[in-house]
CSV table of C-alpha atoms in Angstrom, one decimal:
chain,number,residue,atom,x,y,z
A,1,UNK,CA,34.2,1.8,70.9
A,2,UNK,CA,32.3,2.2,67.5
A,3,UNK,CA,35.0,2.7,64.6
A,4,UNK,CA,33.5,5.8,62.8
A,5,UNK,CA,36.1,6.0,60.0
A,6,UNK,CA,34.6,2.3,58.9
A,7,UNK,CA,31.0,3.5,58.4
A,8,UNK,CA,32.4,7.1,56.7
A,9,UNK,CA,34.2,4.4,54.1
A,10,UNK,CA,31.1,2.4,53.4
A,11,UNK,CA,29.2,6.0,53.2
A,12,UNK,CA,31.9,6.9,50.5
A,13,UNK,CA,32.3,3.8,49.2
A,14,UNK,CA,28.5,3.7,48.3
A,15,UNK,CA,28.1,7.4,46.9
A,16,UNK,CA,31.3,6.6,44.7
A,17,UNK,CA,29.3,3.7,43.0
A,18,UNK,CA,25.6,5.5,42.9
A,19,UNK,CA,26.7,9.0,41.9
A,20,UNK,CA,29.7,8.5,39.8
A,21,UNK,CA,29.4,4.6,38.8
A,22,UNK,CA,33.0,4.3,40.2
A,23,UNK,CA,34.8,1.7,43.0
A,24,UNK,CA,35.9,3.8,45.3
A,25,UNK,CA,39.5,2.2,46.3
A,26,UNK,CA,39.9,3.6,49.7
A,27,UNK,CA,42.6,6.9,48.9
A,28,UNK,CA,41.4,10.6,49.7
A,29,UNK,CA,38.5,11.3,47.6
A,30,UNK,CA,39.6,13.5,44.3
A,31,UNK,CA,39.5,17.2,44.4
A,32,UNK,CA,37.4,17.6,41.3
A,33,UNK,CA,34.7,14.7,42.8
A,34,UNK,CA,35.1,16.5,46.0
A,35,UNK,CA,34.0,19.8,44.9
A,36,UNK,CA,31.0,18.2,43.1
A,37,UNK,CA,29.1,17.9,45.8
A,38,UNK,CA,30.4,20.4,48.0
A,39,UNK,CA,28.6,23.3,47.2
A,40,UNK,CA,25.2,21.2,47.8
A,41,UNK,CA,26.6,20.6,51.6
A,42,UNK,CA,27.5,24.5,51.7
A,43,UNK,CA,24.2,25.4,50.6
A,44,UNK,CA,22.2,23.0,53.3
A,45,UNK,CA,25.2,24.2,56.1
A,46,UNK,CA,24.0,27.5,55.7
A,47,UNK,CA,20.1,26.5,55.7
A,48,UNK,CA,20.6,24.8,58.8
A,49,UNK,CA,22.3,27.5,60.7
A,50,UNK,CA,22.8,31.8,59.2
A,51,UNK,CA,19.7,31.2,56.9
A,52,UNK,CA,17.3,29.2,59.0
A,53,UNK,CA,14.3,30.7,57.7
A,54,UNK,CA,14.7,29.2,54.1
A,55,UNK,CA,15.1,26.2,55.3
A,56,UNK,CA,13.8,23.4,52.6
A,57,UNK,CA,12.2,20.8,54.1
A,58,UNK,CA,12.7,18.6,50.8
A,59,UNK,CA,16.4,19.6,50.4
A,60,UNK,CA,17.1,16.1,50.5
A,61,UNK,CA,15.2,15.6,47.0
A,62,UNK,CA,17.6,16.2,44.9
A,63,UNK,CA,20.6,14.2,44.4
A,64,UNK,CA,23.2,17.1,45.3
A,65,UNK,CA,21.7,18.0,48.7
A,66,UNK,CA,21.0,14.2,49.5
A,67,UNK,CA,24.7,12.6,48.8
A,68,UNK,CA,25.8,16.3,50.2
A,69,UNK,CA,24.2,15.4,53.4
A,70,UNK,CA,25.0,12.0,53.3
A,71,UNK,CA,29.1,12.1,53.2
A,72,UNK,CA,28.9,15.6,55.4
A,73,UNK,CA,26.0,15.3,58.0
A,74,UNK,CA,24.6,11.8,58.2
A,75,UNK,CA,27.0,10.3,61.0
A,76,UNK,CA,27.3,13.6,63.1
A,77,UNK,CA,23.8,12.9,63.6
A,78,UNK,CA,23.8,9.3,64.1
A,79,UNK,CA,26.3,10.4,66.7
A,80,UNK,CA,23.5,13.2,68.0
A,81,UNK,CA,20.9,10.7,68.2
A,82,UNK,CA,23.1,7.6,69.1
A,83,UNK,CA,23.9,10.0,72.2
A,84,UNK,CA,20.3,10.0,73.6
A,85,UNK,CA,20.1,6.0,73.5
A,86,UNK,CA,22.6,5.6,75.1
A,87,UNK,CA,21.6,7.5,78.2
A,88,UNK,CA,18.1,5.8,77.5
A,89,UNK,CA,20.2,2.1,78.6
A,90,UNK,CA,21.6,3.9,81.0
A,91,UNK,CA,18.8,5.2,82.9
A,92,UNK,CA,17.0,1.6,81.9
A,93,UNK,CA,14.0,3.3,80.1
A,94,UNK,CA,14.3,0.6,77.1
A,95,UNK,CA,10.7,-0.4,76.4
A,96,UNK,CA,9.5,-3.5,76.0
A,97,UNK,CA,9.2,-5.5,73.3
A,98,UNK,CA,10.3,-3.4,70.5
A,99,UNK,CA,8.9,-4.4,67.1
A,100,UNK,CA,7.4,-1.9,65.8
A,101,UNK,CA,9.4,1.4,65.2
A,102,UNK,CA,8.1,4.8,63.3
A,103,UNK,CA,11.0,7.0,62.2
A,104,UNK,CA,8.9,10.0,61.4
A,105,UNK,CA,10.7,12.5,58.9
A,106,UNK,CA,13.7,9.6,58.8
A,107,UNK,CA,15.7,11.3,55.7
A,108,UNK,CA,18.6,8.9,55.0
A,109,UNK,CA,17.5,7.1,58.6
A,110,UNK,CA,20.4,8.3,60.7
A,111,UNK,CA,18.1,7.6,63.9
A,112,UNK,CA,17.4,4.2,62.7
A,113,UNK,CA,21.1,4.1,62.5
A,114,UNK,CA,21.6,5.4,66.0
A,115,UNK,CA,19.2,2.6,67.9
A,116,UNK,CA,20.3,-0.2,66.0
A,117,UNK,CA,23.8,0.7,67.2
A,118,UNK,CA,22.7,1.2,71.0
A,119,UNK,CA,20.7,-1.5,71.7
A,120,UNK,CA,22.2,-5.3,72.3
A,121,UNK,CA,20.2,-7.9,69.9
A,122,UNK,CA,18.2,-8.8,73.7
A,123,UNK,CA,16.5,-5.9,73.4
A,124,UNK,CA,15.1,-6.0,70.4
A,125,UNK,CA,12.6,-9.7,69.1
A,126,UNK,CA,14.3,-11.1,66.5
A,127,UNK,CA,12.2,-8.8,64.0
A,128,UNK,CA,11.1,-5.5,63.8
A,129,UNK,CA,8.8,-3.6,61.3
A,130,UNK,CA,10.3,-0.5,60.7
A,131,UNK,CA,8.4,1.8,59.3
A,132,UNK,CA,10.1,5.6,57.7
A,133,UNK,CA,8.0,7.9,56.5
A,134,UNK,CA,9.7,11.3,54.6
A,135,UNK,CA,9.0,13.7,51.8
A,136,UNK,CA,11.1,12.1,49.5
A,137,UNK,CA,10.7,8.7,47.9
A,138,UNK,CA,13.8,8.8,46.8
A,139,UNK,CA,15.2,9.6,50.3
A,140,UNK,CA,13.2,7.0,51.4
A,141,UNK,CA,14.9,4.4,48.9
A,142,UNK,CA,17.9,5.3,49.6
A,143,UNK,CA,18.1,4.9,53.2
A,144,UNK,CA,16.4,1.3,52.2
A,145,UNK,CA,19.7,1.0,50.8
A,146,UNK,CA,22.0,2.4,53.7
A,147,UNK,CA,20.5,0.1,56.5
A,148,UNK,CA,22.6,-2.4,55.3
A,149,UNK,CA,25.6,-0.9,56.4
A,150,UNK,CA,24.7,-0.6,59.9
A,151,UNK,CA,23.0,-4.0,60.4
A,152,UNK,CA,26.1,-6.1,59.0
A,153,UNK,CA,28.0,-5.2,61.9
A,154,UNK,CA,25.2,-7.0,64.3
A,155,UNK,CA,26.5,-9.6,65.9
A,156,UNK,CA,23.4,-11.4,65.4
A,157,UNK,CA,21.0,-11.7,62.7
A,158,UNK,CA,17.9,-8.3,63.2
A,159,UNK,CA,15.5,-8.9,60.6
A,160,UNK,CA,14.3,-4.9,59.2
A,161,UNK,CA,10.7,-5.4,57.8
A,162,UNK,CA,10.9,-2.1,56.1
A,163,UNK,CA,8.4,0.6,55.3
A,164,UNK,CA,8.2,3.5,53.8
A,165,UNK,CA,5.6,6.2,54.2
A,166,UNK,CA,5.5,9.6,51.8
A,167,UNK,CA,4.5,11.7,54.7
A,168,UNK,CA,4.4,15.1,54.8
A,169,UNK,CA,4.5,16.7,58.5
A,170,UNK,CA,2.5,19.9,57.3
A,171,UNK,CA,-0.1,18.4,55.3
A,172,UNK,CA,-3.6,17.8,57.2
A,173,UNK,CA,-4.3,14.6,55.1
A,174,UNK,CA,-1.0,13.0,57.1
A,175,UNK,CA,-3.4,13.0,60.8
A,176,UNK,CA,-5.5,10.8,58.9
A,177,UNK,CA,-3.6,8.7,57.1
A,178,UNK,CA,-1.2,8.4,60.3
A,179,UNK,CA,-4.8,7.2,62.3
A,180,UNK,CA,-5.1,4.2,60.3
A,181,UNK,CA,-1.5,2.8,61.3
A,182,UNK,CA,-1.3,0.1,64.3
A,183,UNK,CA,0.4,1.6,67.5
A,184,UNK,CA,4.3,1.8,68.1
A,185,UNK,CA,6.4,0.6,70.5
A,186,UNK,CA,8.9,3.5,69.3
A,187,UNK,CA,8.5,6.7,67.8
A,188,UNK,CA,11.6,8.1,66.6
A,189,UNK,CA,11.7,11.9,65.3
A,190,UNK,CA,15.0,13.3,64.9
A,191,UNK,CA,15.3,17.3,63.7
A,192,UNK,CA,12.3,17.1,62.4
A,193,UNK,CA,10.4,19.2,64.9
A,194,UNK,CA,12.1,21.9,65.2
A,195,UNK,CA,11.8,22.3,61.3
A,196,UNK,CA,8.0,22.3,61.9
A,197,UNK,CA,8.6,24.8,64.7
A,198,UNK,CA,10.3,27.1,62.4
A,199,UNK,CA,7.0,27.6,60.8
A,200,UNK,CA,4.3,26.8,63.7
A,201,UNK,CA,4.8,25.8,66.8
A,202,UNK,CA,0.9,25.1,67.5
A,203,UNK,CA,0.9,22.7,64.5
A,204,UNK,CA,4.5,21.1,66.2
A,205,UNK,CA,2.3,20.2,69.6
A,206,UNK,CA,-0.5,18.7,67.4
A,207,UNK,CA,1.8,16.7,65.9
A,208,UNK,CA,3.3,15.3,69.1
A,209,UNK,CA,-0.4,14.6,70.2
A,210,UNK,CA,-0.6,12.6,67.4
A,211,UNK,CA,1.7,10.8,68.0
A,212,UNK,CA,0.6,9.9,71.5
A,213,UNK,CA,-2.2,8.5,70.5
A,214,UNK,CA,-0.5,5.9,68.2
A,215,UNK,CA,2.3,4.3,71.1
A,216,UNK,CA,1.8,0.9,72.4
A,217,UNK,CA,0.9,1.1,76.5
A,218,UNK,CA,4.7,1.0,77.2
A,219,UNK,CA,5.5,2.8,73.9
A,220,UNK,CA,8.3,5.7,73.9
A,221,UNK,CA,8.9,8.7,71.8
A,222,UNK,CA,12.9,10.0,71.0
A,223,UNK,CA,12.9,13.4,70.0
A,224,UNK,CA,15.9,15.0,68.8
């Protein structure tokens, strides 16, 4: 049974200390803190669900929108994505060996999260090269800075050779710069298409086919 309230502390814990330069000491978060970053999760809530259409793909850009979605939607969706592993052991469609791993369009990495949480340390070789690819560098540095928190609680060392990529899904230039990478074992891409469906869904099915063409013989791709 993974203890969710432990990973929300280290979440709050960790946006106490970057956005506020404060130890958080474990008691209900302030209400004038709280309401700091509230109206950034508001705004992204309503993105995401009455005004799809205006969607921002780089919401996560800016601080307010990033730590928003951190402390409000980042473990619902490790949860989301942690969900579909699962019933990946179950049915026994782990592939073999994993070591290299593409979260494409990671944000703050909640699928990375999600399989490092599923999988027993047999499953994986004793490294893998993980590499994230987002709008955002900053989004990308700060889930370089998360990881942490969820490979601590391995019972056995999982070395994370990590990665990042400034990728953006909608820019032609990506197919090319995405041709030059060596194939995955794993391609992780968690509401991400859907986004790109939003605006094409011809350009979506490109983007799955070029994916294809960069998995390993017994590579997999996760979409969410």
């Amino acid at each position: 049974m993974i203890d969710w309230s432990k990973y929300e502390d280290e979440l709050i814990r960790y946006a106490f200390q970057k956005i506020w330069n404060q130890k958080w000491r474990g008691v209900d978060i302030p209400k004038h803190i709280y309401k700091s970053f509230l109206s950034g999760v508001t705004v992204i809530s309503d993105q995401f669900t009455s005004e799809r259409r205006s969607l921002n793909s780089d919401y996560m850009s800016k601080p307010k929108g990033r730590y928003g979605y951190m402390l409000y939607f980042h473990l619902a969706s490790v949860q989301r994505n942690l969900a579909v592993f699962e019933e990946i052991k179950r049915r026994n469609l782990i592939v073999q060996p994993i070591e290299r791993v593409l979260d494409f369009g990671s944000g703050l990495g909640s699928a990375s999260w999600a399989l490092f949480m599923a999988m027993q340390e047999g499953d994986f070789s004793n490294s893998i090269n993980l590499v994230a690819s987002d709008l955002s560098k900053k989004t990308l540095d700060e889930m370089s800075q998360l990881l942490p928190i969820v490979l601590k609680e391995k019972s056995k060392a999982l070395k994370v050779n990590f990665e990042p990529k400034i990728w953006d899904a909608r820019d032609p230039r990506t197919a090319s710069q995405f041709s030059k990478e060596k194939p995955f074992d794993l391609i992780l891409c968690s509401n991400m298409v859907n986004e790109i469906c939003e605006s094409s869904k011809n350009h979506a099915i490109k983007l799955l086919k070029m994916f294809m063409r960069r998995l390993t013989d017994h590579g997999m791709i996760v979409i969410v």
